[in-house]
Short mmCIF file of C-alpha atoms in Angstrom, two decimals:
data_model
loop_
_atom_site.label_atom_id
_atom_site.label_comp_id
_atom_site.label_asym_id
_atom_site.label_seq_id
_atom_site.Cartn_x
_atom_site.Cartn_y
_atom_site.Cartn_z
CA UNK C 1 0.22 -38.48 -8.05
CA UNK C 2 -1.81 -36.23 -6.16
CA UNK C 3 0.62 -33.70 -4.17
CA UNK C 4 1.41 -30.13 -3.86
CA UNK C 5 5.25 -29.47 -4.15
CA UNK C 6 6.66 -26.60 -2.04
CA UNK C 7 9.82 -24.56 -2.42
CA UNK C 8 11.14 -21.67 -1.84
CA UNK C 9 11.98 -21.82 1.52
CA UNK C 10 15.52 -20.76 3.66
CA UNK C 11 17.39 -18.31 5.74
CA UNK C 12 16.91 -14.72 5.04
CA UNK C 13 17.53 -11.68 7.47
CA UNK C 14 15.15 -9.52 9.20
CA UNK C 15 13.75 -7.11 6.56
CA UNK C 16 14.73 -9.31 3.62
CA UNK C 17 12.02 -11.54 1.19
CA UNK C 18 11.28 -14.41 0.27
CA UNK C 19 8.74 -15.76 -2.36
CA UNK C 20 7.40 -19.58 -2.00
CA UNK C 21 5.82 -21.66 -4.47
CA UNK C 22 3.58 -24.68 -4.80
CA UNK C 23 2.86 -26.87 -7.40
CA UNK C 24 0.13 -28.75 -7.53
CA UNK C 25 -0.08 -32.25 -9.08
CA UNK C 26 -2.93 -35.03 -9.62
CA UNK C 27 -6.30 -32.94 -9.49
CA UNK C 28 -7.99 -29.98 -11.01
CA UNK C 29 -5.63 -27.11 -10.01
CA UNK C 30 -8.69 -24.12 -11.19
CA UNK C 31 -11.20 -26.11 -9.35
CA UNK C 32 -9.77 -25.44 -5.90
CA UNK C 33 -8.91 -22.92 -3.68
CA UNK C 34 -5.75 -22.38 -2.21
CA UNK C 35 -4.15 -20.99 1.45
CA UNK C 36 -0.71 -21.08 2.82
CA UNK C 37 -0.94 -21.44 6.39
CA UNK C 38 2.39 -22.00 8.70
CA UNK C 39 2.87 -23.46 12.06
CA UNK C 40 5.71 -22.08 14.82
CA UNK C 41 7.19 -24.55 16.99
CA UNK C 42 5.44 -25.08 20.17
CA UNK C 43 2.33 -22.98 18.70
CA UNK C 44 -0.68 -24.29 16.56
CA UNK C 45 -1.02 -24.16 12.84
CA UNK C 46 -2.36 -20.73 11.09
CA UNK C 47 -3.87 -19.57 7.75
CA UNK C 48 -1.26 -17.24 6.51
CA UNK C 49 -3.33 -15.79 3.02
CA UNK C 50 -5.69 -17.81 1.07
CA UNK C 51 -7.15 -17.04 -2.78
CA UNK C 52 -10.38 -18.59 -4.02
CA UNK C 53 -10.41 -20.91 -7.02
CA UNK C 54 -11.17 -20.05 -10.31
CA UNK C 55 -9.42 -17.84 -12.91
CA UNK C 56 -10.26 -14.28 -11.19
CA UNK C 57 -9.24 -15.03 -7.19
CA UNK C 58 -9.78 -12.51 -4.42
CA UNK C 59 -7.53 -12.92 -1.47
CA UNK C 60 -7.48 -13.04 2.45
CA UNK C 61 -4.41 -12.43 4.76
CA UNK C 62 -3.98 -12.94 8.84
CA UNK C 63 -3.81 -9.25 10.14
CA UNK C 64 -0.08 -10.22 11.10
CA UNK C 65 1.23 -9.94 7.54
CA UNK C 66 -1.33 -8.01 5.62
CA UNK C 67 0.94 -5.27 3.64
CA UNK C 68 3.97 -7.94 3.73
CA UNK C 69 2.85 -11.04 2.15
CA UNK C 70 0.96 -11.45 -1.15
CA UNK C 71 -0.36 -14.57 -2.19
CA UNK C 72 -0.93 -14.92 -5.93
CA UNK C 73 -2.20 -18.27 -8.08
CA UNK C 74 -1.02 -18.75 -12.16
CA UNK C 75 -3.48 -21.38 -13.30
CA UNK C 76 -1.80 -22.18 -16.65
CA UNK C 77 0.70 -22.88 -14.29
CA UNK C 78 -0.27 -24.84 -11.65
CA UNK C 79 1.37 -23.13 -9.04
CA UNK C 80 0.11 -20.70 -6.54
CA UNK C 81 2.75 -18.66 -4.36
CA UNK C 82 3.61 -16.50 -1.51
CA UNK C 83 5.45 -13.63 -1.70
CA UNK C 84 6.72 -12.24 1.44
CA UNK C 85 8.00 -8.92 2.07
CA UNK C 86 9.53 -7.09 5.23
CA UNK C 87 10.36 -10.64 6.71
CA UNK C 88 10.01 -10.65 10.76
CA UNK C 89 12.12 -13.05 13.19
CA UNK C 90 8.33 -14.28 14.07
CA UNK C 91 7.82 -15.17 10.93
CA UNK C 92 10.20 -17.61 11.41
CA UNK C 93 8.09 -21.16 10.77
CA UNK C 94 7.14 -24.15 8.80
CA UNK C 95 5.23 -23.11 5.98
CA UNK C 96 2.41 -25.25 4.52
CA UNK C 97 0.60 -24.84 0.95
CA UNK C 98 -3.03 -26.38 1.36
CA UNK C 99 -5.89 -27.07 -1.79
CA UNK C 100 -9.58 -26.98 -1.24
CA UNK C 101 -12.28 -28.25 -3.73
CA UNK C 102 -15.02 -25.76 -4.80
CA UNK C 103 -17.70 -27.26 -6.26
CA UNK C 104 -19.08 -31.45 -6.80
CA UNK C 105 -16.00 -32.26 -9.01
CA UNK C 106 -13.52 -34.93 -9.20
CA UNK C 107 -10.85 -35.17 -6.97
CA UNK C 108 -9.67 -35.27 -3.14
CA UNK C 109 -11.80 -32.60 -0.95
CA UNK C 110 -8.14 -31.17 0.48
CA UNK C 111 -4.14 -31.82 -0.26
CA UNK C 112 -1.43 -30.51 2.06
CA UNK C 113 1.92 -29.98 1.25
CA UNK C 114 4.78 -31.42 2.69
CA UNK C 115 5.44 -27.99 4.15
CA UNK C 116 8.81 -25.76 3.99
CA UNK C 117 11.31 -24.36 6.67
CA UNK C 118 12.02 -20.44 6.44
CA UNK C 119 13.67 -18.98 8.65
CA UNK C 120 14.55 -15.15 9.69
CA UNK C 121 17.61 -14.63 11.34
CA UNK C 122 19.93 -12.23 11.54
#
């Protein structure tokens, strides 16, 4: 099956952390690059951080949670994930792990994941 599996995701206070993961399924896991992106009710999806594909990615974060969130990918693995520090009530959203193709391989152009709740609250 071709699917990216999220967890990670829950309740933690202002200030706390909280590390997400995603494991992809069904396709070419080095071959594609990989973003989290999360959407806020009421308010429109955003990229969160993103990594290229391959075995040596370089990263990209939204200026809202560059020097709090690190995203990270373990190709023997399958799994990419998002580590995020100094958690913010506005952080507070429904966090979704996303695959891109790089290159004329096999496989689907793009896979979303089912997407995962967290939530800062004190």
């Amino acid at each position: 099956q071709v699917q990216l599996v999220e967890s990670g995701g829950g309740l933690v206070q202002p200030g706390g952390s909280l590390r997400l993961s995603c494991a992809a399924n069904g396709f070419t896991f080095i071959r594609y690059a990989m973003s989290w992106y999360r959407q806020a009710p009421g308010k429109e999806r955003e990229l969160v951080a993103a990594i290229t594909s391959g075995g040596a990615g370089s990263t990209n974060y939204a200026d809202s949670v560059k020097g709090r969130f690190t995203i990270s990918r373990d190709n023997a693995k399958n799994t990419v994930y998002l580590q995020m520090n100094s958690l913010k009530p506005e952080d507070t959203a429904v966090y979704y792990c996303k695959a891109d193709r790089r290159g004329p391989y096999a496989g689907p152009l793009s896979v979303w994941g089912q997407g995962t709740q967290v939530t800062v609250s004190s």
